[in-house]
Amino acid sequence: MENGVSSFNQLIHELSVDSDTSSVDYSSAEEDSDLNIYPASPSSQSSRASGATTFTKYDRHYRGWIRCIFFWILLPAKLLLGIPVYFCHFLYNRGSKVPAISESHQSPNLRSIKKVLTLRDHIVHRATDRRRGVIEDLHLAIEIFIEAIFDVVHKAAHFILSPLEAFRNLSRWISSHNGGTRENDGSVLEASFTTATLGENDPAPTERNATFHQSLNTDARTCQDVITELGYPYEAIHVITADGYVLLLERIPRRDARKAVYLQHGIMDSSMGWVSNGVVGSPAFAAFDQGYDVFLGNLRGLVSREHVDKNISSRQYWRYSINEHGTEDIPAMIEKIHQVKTSELKLSQPELELETDDQLYNLCAVCHSLGGAAMLMYVITRRVEEKPHRLSRLVLLSPAGFHDDSNFVFTIVEHLFLVLAPILSPFVTSFYIPTRFFRMLLNKLARDFHNYPAVGGLVQTLMSYVVGGDSSNWVGVLGLPHYNMNDMPGVSFHVALHLAQMKHSGKFKMFDYGSASANMEVYGSSQPLDLGEYYWLIDIPVNLVAGRKDKVIRPSMVRKHYKLMKESGVNVSYNEFEYAHLDFTFSHHEELLAYVMSRLRLVENTQKLSSSSPRAERLKKKGQ
């Protein structure tokens, strides 16, 4: 075990990289590789067969002259349409020359190491990203358009030069088309073609059916796709909250494990963030490799609006704040975890029936950003209600809650939001990309940002300035497949208003409903609860982690949590790393993984000490 990642974890990663290097030569030029690797479509095969039997040498002579004439006629149009493509290639070449000059002063060994790392990242990215960018689609559409024009001209010339043969082929096509429509009426667009796989004992071509779909070529993979593609087990659990929201609790199961970890994402994120770095570098896989039963929580707030009421309106669905994340979503998911783990452990280990403890397992929570604030709210409200929270330890990565120390842009947005909230509230319910077309466009542009570093660097710089200089990989986050044309995580208007209230007051408090009577009905007081004043109710160890480069939630705000907890007598620790806000989930940092895994192992060590107590020995003898 090294740096929080198991040897098995590292071995799988090395094998996947080694196996993928054999395909480097085939992916050097995307359009050329597509032409060389993929088998010809059925339509192209039939057109070539008919062309070989139909055209004579005399026809080819005239066809060549006609092609030449139309080539010169359409040349200006091709050049005009190709200008955007050549311009982007120019930006790419210009951006790629700068590091080459700076690297000339470095040692050969360092250059070779960087070359290997860049090649590995390229291979892994190409193996997981199946999209075409907008520029690639434009280039492909131009070529298809020009080819279609030449094909029409070619067929017209053939019809003029060989009218009898053309009429004969036309009659065959009409008869075959009429017969084919009767057979394929009402079916999905399918085609069968011959194919052979290299390395088989019998390389004879075999026939298989292919269904053509996703013509827009966007990446819509889910967390399930990522987990199962990497060879890990997967389970999906649908959880219904008390107010009817349908949540997806995902799991990498170890059913007989008595230690579990719950991972909770932040704002505009999903469970995809915990597995986005692949086998090595993702907290979910690292925890599973070290023997944990891993649960991935997803808060409410998807564009698809999953709810028991299928006819719920957009305004009703998005009417929630951070309160509902902490008092509805997380309680429902953790209670479901408790039910599942208890039943599975009693079934697999019957001797546990003799234990008097209500909880037969240890559950730790690792939360990021808004998920950390929601988890603190959950623990405190459960203690106020005198209900078990079922957690053994909290690891909070740059948790939200205090935001009074933030950059100028956030301050301007806060003041504008608080002033305009009464006006905007009747018209604006949430913030997300509104239509499937624009979500598809973002999905494809993310691919272009990767293909053209000059453009991606410009977007990265602009995003960093907007959030006050935070150096997170914003371009990489935009490319995650949970931002796809079918669905994406959004932000409720009241969640944004709740964050603005926290920043304005300088306190970690629950949602202010705007009037003393409304607050009295919900909280029993005219003011919402100040959760910082109730930190003394936290009865489990808390590990706070901040990023020195984090400009979204600055280290001073995480230290404010630490100071209040320390004064309240909470068993709390504080650590800082050289990370930006999104680096806690979307970047591969072995140092952070090692720290998180070491905090989780502290619970395991405590369990071993408690299991060696005299009471545990008496229970063991009774069981025997």
PDB file of N, CA and C in Angstrom, residues 354-413:
ATOM      1  N   LEU A 354     -26.311 -11.735  17.451  1.00  0.00           N
ATOM      2  CA  LEU A 354     -26.140 -11.709  18.898  1.00  0.00           C
ATOM      3  C   LEU A 354     -25.708 -10.340  19.400  1.00  0.00           C
ATOM      4  N   GLU A 355     -25.211  -9.482  18.514  1.00  0.00           N
ATOM      5  CA  GLU A 355     -24.754  -8.166  18.944  1.00  0.00           C
ATOM      6  C   GLU A 355     -25.953  -7.283  19.259  1.00  0.00           C
ATOM      7  N   THR A 356     -25.819  -6.544  20.325  1.00  0.00           N
ATOM      8  CA  THR A 356     -26.911  -5.686  20.780  1.00  0.00           C
ATOM      9  C   THR A 356     -26.879  -4.309  20.131  1.00  0.00           C
ATOM     10  N   ASP A 357     -25.772  -3.966  19.475  1.00  0.00           N
ATOM     11  CA  ASP A 357     -25.669  -2.651  18.843  1.00  0.00           C
ATOM     12  C   ASP A 357     -26.650  -2.555  17.676  1.00  0.00           C
ATOM     13  N   ASP A 358     -27.242  -1.360  17.534  1.00  0.00           N
ATOM     14  CA  ASP A 358     -28.181  -1.143  16.441  1.00  0.00           C
ATOM     15  C   ASP A 358     -27.456  -1.060  15.103  1.00  0.00           C
ATOM     16  N   GLN A 359     -26.204  -0.608  15.125  1.00  0.00           N
ATOM     17  CA  GLN A 359     -25.437  -0.424  13.887  1.00  0.00           C
ATOM     18  C   GLN A 359     -24.274  -1.404  13.852  1.00  0.00           C
ATOM     19  N   LEU A 360     -24.268  -2.265  12.836  1.00  0.00           N
ATOM     20  CA  LEU A 360     -23.278  -3.330  12.726  1.00  0.00           C
ATOM     21  C   LEU A 360     -22.095  -2.939  11.860  1.00  0.00           C
ATOM     22  N   TYR A 361     -21.998  -1.732  11.460  1.00  0.00           N
ATOM     23  CA  TYR A 361     -20.962  -1.279  10.544  1.00  0.00           C
ATOM     24  C   TYR A 361     -20.551   0.138  10.928  1.00  0.00           C
ATOM     25  N   ASN A 362     -19.410   0.590  10.383  1.00  0.00           N
ATOM     26  CA  ASN A 362     -18.965   1.970  10.548  1.00  0.00           C
ATOM     27  C   ASN A 362     -19.137   2.703   9.222  1.00  0.00           C
ATOM     28  N   LEU A 363     -19.716   3.885   9.280  1.00  0.00           N
ATOM     29  CA  LEU A 363     -19.958   4.681   8.085  1.00  0.00           C
ATOM     30  C   LEU A 363     -19.275   6.035   8.229  1.00  0.00           C
ATOM     31  N   CYS A 364     -18.354   6.316   7.310  1.00  0.00           N
ATOM     32  CA  CYS A 364     -17.690   7.620   7.256  1.00  0.00           C
ATOM     33  C   CYS A 364     -18.220   8.392   6.063  1.00  0.00           C
ATOM     34  N   ALA A 365     -18.158   9.724   6.138  1.00  0.00           N
ATOM     35  CA  ALA A 365     -18.633  10.576   5.049  1.00  0.00           C
ATOM     36  C   ALA A 365     -17.495  11.474   4.585  1.00  0.00           C
ATOM     37  N   VAL A 366     -17.292  11.507   3.265  1.00  0.00           N
ATOM     38  CA  VAL A 366     -16.330  12.409   2.637  1.00  0.00           C
ATOM     39  C   VAL A 366     -17.137  13.341   1.740  1.00  0.00           C
ATOM     40  N   CYS A 367     -17.074  14.642   2.006  1.00  0.00           N
ATOM     41  CA  CYS A 367     -17.936  15.602   1.323  1.00  0.00           C
ATOM     42  C   CYS A 367     -17.113  16.755   0.773  1.00  0.00           C
ATOM     43  N   HIS A 368     -17.583  17.310  -0.337  1.00  0.00           N
ATOM     44  CA  HIS A 368     -16.890  18.420  -0.986  1.00  0.00           C
ATOM     45  C   HIS A 368     -17.821  19.613  -1.120  1.00  0.00           C
ATOM     46  N   SER A 369     -17.323  20.807  -0.789  1.00  0.00           N
ATOM     47  CA  SER A 369     -17.984  22.080  -1.066  1.00  0.00           C
ATOM     48  C   SER A 369     -19.385  22.123  -0.447  1.00  0.00           C
ATOM     49  N   LEU A 370     -20.413  22.299  -1.273  1.00  0.00           N
ATOM     50  CA  LEU A 370     -21.783  22.390  -0.772  1.00  0.00           C
ATOM     51  C   LEU A 370     -22.198  21.112  -0.054  1.00  0.00           C
ATOM     52  N   GLY A 371     -21.672  19.965  -0.495  1.00  0.00           N
ATOM     53  CA  GLY A 371     -21.973  18.714   0.195  1.00  0.00           C
ATOM     54  C   GLY A 371     -21.510  18.726   1.639  1.00  0.00           C
ATOM     55  N   GLY A 372     -20.390  19.430   1.925  1.00  0.00           N
ATOM     56  CA  GLY A 372     -19.914  19.536   3.303  1.00  0.00           C
ATOM     57  C   GLY A 372     -20.855  20.343   4.174  1.00  0.00           C
ATOM     58  N   ALA A 373     -21.379  21.461   3.636  1.00  0.00           N
ATOM     59  CA  ALA A 373     -22.332  22.265   4.398  1.00  0.00           C
ATOM     60  C   ALA A 373     -23.615  21.484   4.658  1.00  0.00           C
ATOM     61  N   ALA A 374     -24.098  20.759   3.636  1.00  0.00           N
ATOM     62  CA  ALA A 374     -25.314  19.964   3.814  1.00  0.00           C
ATOM     63  C   ALA A 374     -25.104  18.859   4.841  1.00  0.00           C
ATOM     64  N   MET A 375     -23.904  18.262   4.864  1.00  0.00           N
ATOM     65  CA  MET A 375     -23.637  17.185   5.830  1.00  0.00           C
ATOM     66  C   MET A 375     -23.569  17.729   7.257  1.00  0.00           C
ATOM     67  N   LEU A 376     -22.960  18.888   7.461  1.00  0.00           N
ATOM     68  CA  LEU A 376     -22.945  19.491   8.803  1.00  0.00           C
ATOM     69  C   LEU A 376     -24.370  19.820   9.254  1.00  0.00           C
ATOM     70  N   MET A 377     -25.175  20.336   8.325  1.00  0.00           N
ATOM     71  CA  MET A 377     -26.571  20.624   8.656  1.00  0.00           C
ATOM     72  C   MET A 377     -27.302  19.342   9.040  1.00  0.00           C
ATOM     73  N   TYR A 378     -27.027  18.245   8.333  1.00  0.00           N
ATOM     74  CA  TYR A 378     -27.662  16.965   8.632  1.00  0.00           C
ATOM     75  C   TYR A 378     -27.319  16.485  10.037  1.00  0.00           C
ATOM     76  N   VAL A 379     -26.040  16.501  10.387  1.00  0.00           N
ATOM     77  CA  VAL A 379     -25.611  15.998  11.698  1.00  0.00           C
ATOM     78  C   VAL A 379     -26.237  16.825  12.820  1.00  0.00           C
ATOM     79  N   ILE A 380     -26.218  18.150  12.672  1.00  0.00           N
ATOM     80  CA  ILE A 380     -26.732  19.016  13.739  1.00  0.00           C
ATOM     81  C   ILE A 380     -28.240  18.861  13.889  1.00  0.00           C
ATOM     82  N   THR A 381     -28.975  18.856  12.784  1.00  0.00           N
ATOM     83  CA  THR A 381     -30.441  18.731  12.885  1.00  0.00           C
ATOM     84  C   THR A 381     -30.853  17.362  13.418  1.00  0.00           C
ATOM     85  N   ARG A 382     -30.117  16.317  13.071  1.00  0.00           N
ATOM     86  CA  ARG A 382     -30.444  14.992  13.625  1.00  0.00           C
ATOM     87  C   ARG A 382     -30.207  14.959  15.136  1.00  0.00           C
ATOM     88  N   ARG A 383     -29.165  15.639  15.582  1.00  0.00           N
ATOM     89  CA  ARG A 383     -28.904  15.694  17.025  1.00  0.00           C
ATOM     90  C   ARG A 383     -29.966  16.535  17.736  1.00  0.00           C
ATOM     91  N   VAL A 384     -30.424  17.600  17.095  1.00  0.00           N
ATOM     92  CA  VAL A 384     -31.488  18.421  17.688  1.00  0.00           C
ATOM     93  C   VAL A 384     -32.765  17.608  17.797  1.00  0.00           C
ATOM     94  N   GLU A 385     -33.042  16.787  16.794  1.00  0.00           N
ATOM     95  CA  GLU A 385     -34.239  15.939  16.799  1.00  0.00           C
ATOM     96  C   GLU A 385     -34.049  14.657  17.606  1.00  0.00           C
ATOM     97  N   GLU A 386     -32.857  14.460  18.167  1.00  0.00           N
ATOM     98  CA  GLU A 386     -32.519  13.274  18.964  1.00  0.00           C
ATOM     99  C   GLU A 386     -32.705  11.990  18.162  1.00  0.00           C
ATOM    100  N   LYS A 387     -32.252  12.037  16.902  1.00  0.00           N
ATOM    101  CA  LYS A 387     -32.252  10.871  16.026  1.00  0.00           C
ATOM    102  C   LYS A 387     -30.817  10.485  15.694  1.00  0.00           C
ATOM    103  N   PRO A 388     -30.528   9.220  15.460  1.00  0.00           N
ATOM    104  CA  PRO A 388     -29.147   8.819  15.153  1.00  0.00           C
ATOM    105  C   PRO A 388     -28.732   9.284  13.759  1.00  0.00           C
ATOM    106  N   HIS A 389     -27.511   9.803  13.654  1.00  0.00           N
ATOM    107  CA  HIS A 389     -27.007  10.198  12.330  1.00  0.00           C
ATOM    108  C   HIS A 389     -26.197   9.082  11.676  1.00  0.00           C
ATOM    109  N   ARG A 390     -25.798   8.053  12.435  1.00  0.00           N
ATOM    110  CA  ARG A 390     -25.176   6.818  11.940  1.00  0.00           C
ATOM    111  C   ARG A 390     -23.795   7.036  11.315  1.00  0.00           C
ATOM    112  N   LEU A 391     -23.150   8.141  11.601  1.00  0.00           N
ATOM    113  CA  LEU A 391     -21.829   8.425  11.044  1.00  0.00           C
ATOM    114  C   LEU A 391     -20.755   8.256  12.106  1.00  0.00           C
ATOM    115  N   SER A 392     -19.565   7.842  11.670  1.00  0.00           N
ATOM    116  CA  SER A 392     -18.433   7.658  12.581  1.00  0.00           C
ATOM    117  C   SER A 392     -17.375   8.743  12.437  1.00  0.00           C
ATOM    118  N   ARG A 393     -17.313   9.385  11.271  1.00  0.00           N
ATOM    119  CA  ARG A 393     -16.305  10.428  11.031  1.00  0.00           C
ATOM    120  C   ARG A 393     -16.719  11.245   9.817  1.00  0.00           C
ATOM    121  N   LEU A 394     -16.352  12.543   9.834  1.00  0.00           N
ATOM    122  CA  LEU A 394     -16.572  13.430   8.704  1.00  0.00           C
ATOM    123  C   LEU A 394     -15.231  13.909   8.161  1.00  0.00           C
ATOM    124  N   VAL A 395     -15.051  13.810   6.846  1.00  0.00           N
ATOM    125  CA  VAL A 395     -13.897  14.398   6.160  1.00  0.00           C
ATOM    126  C   VAL A 395     -14.474  15.412   5.181  1.00  0.00           C
ATOM    127  N   LEU A 396     -14.282  16.696   5.466  1.00  0.00           N
ATOM    128  CA  LEU A 396     -14.898  17.769   4.698  1.00  0.00           C
ATOM    129  C   LEU A 396     -13.840  18.494   3.880  1.00  0.00           C
ATOM    130  N   LEU A 397     -13.952  18.422   2.568  1.00  0.00           N
ATOM    131  CA  LEU A 397     -12.997  19.022   1.642  1.00  0.00           C
ATOM    132  C   LEU A 397     -13.523  20.379   1.189  1.00  0.00           C
ATOM    133  N   SER A 398     -12.890  21.436   1.662  1.00  0.00           N
ATOM    134  CA  SER A 398     -13.287  22.816   1.334  1.00  0.00           C
ATOM    135  C   SER A 398     -14.793  23.006   1.505  1.00  0.00           C
ATOM    136  N   PRO A 399     -15.313  22.808   2.721  1.00  0.00           N
ATOM    137  CA  PRO A 399     -16.778  22.856   2.913  1.00  0.00           C
ATOM    138  C   PRO A 399     -17.327  24.277   2.797  1.00  0.00           C
ATOM    139  N   ALA A 400     -18.531  24.390   2.270  1.00  0.00           N
ATOM    140  CA  ALA A 400     -19.237  25.672   2.214  1.00  0.00           C
ATOM    141  C   ALA A 400     -19.834  25.976   3.587  1.00  0.00           C
ATOM    142  N   GLY A 401     -20.415  27.162   3.713  1.00  0.00           N
ATOM    143  CA  GLY A 401     -21.046  27.572   4.968  1.00  0.00           C
ATOM    144  C   GLY A 401     -20.728  29.008   5.305  1.00  0.00           C
ATOM    145  N   PHE A 402     -19.436  29.355   5.286  1.00  0.00           N
ATOM    146  CA  PHE A 402     -19.000  30.733   5.509  1.00  0.00           C
ATOM    147  C   PHE A 402     -18.401  31.268   4.209  1.00  0.00           C
ATOM    148  N   HIS A 403     -18.867  32.465   3.796  1.00  0.00           N
ATOM    149  CA  HIS A 403     -18.447  33.007   2.505  1.00  0.00           C
ATOM    150  C   HIS A 403     -18.201  34.511   2.543  1.00  0.00           C
ATOM    151  N   ASP A 404     -18.070  35.103   3.742  1.00  0.00           N
ATOM    152  CA  ASP A 404     -17.911  36.551   3.800  1.00  0.00           C
ATOM    153  C   ASP A 404     -16.561  37.012   3.263  1.00  0.00           C
ATOM    154  N   ASP A 405     -15.546  36.139   3.264  1.00  0.00           N
ATOM    155  CA  ASP A 405     -14.249  36.479   2.679  1.00  0.00           C
ATOM    156  C   ASP A 405     -14.180  35.858   1.286  1.00  0.00           C
ATOM    157  N   SER A 406     -14.574  36.633   0.286  1.00  0.00           N
ATOM    158  CA  SER A 406     -14.578  36.130  -1.084  1.00  0.00           C
ATOM    159  C   SER A 406     -14.135  37.238  -2.028  1.00  0.00           C
ATOM    160  N   ASN A 407     -14.017  36.914  -3.308  1.00  0.00           N
ATOM    161  CA  ASN A 407     -13.493  37.879  -4.275  1.00  0.00           C
ATOM    162  C   ASN A 407     -14.547  38.915  -4.654  1.00  0.00           C
ATOM    163  N   PHE A 408     -14.101  39.916  -5.412  1.00  0.00           N
ATOM    164  CA  PHE A 408     -14.946  41.057  -5.775  1.00  0.00           C
ATOM    165  C   PHE A 408     -16.138  40.633  -6.627  1.00  0.00           C
ATOM    166  N   VAL A 409     -15.938  39.682  -7.529  1.00  0.00           N
ATOM    167  CA  VAL A 409     -17.018  39.242  -8.412  1.00  0.00           C
ATOM    168  C   VAL A 409     -18.149  38.622  -7.602  1.00  0.00           C
ATOM    169  N   PHE A 410     -17.816  37.746  -6.650  1.00  0.00           N
ATOM    170  CA  PHE A 410     -18.839  37.126  -5.816  1.00  0.00           C
ATOM    171  C   PHE A 410     -19.580  38.167  -4.973  1.00  0.00           C
ATOM    172  N   THR A 411     -18.860  39.198  -4.518  1.00  0.00           N
ATOM    173  CA  THR A 411     -19.499  40.243  -3.711  1.00  0.00           C
ATOM    174  C   THR A 411     -20.517  41.020  -4.530  1.00  0.00           C
ATOM    175  N   ILE A 412     -20.170  41.358  -5.776  1.00  0.00           N
ATOM    176  CA  ILE A 412     -21.103  42.066  -6.654  1.00  0.00           C
ATOM    177  C   ILE A 412     -22.328  41.203  -6.933  1.00  0.00           C
ATOM    178  N   VAL A 413     -22.108  39.925  -7.223  1.00  0.00           N
ATOM    179  CA  VAL A 413     -23.224  39.015  -7.501  1.00  0.00           C
ATOM    180  C   VAL A 413     -24.130  38.892  -6.275  1.00  0.00           C
TER     181      VAL A 413
END
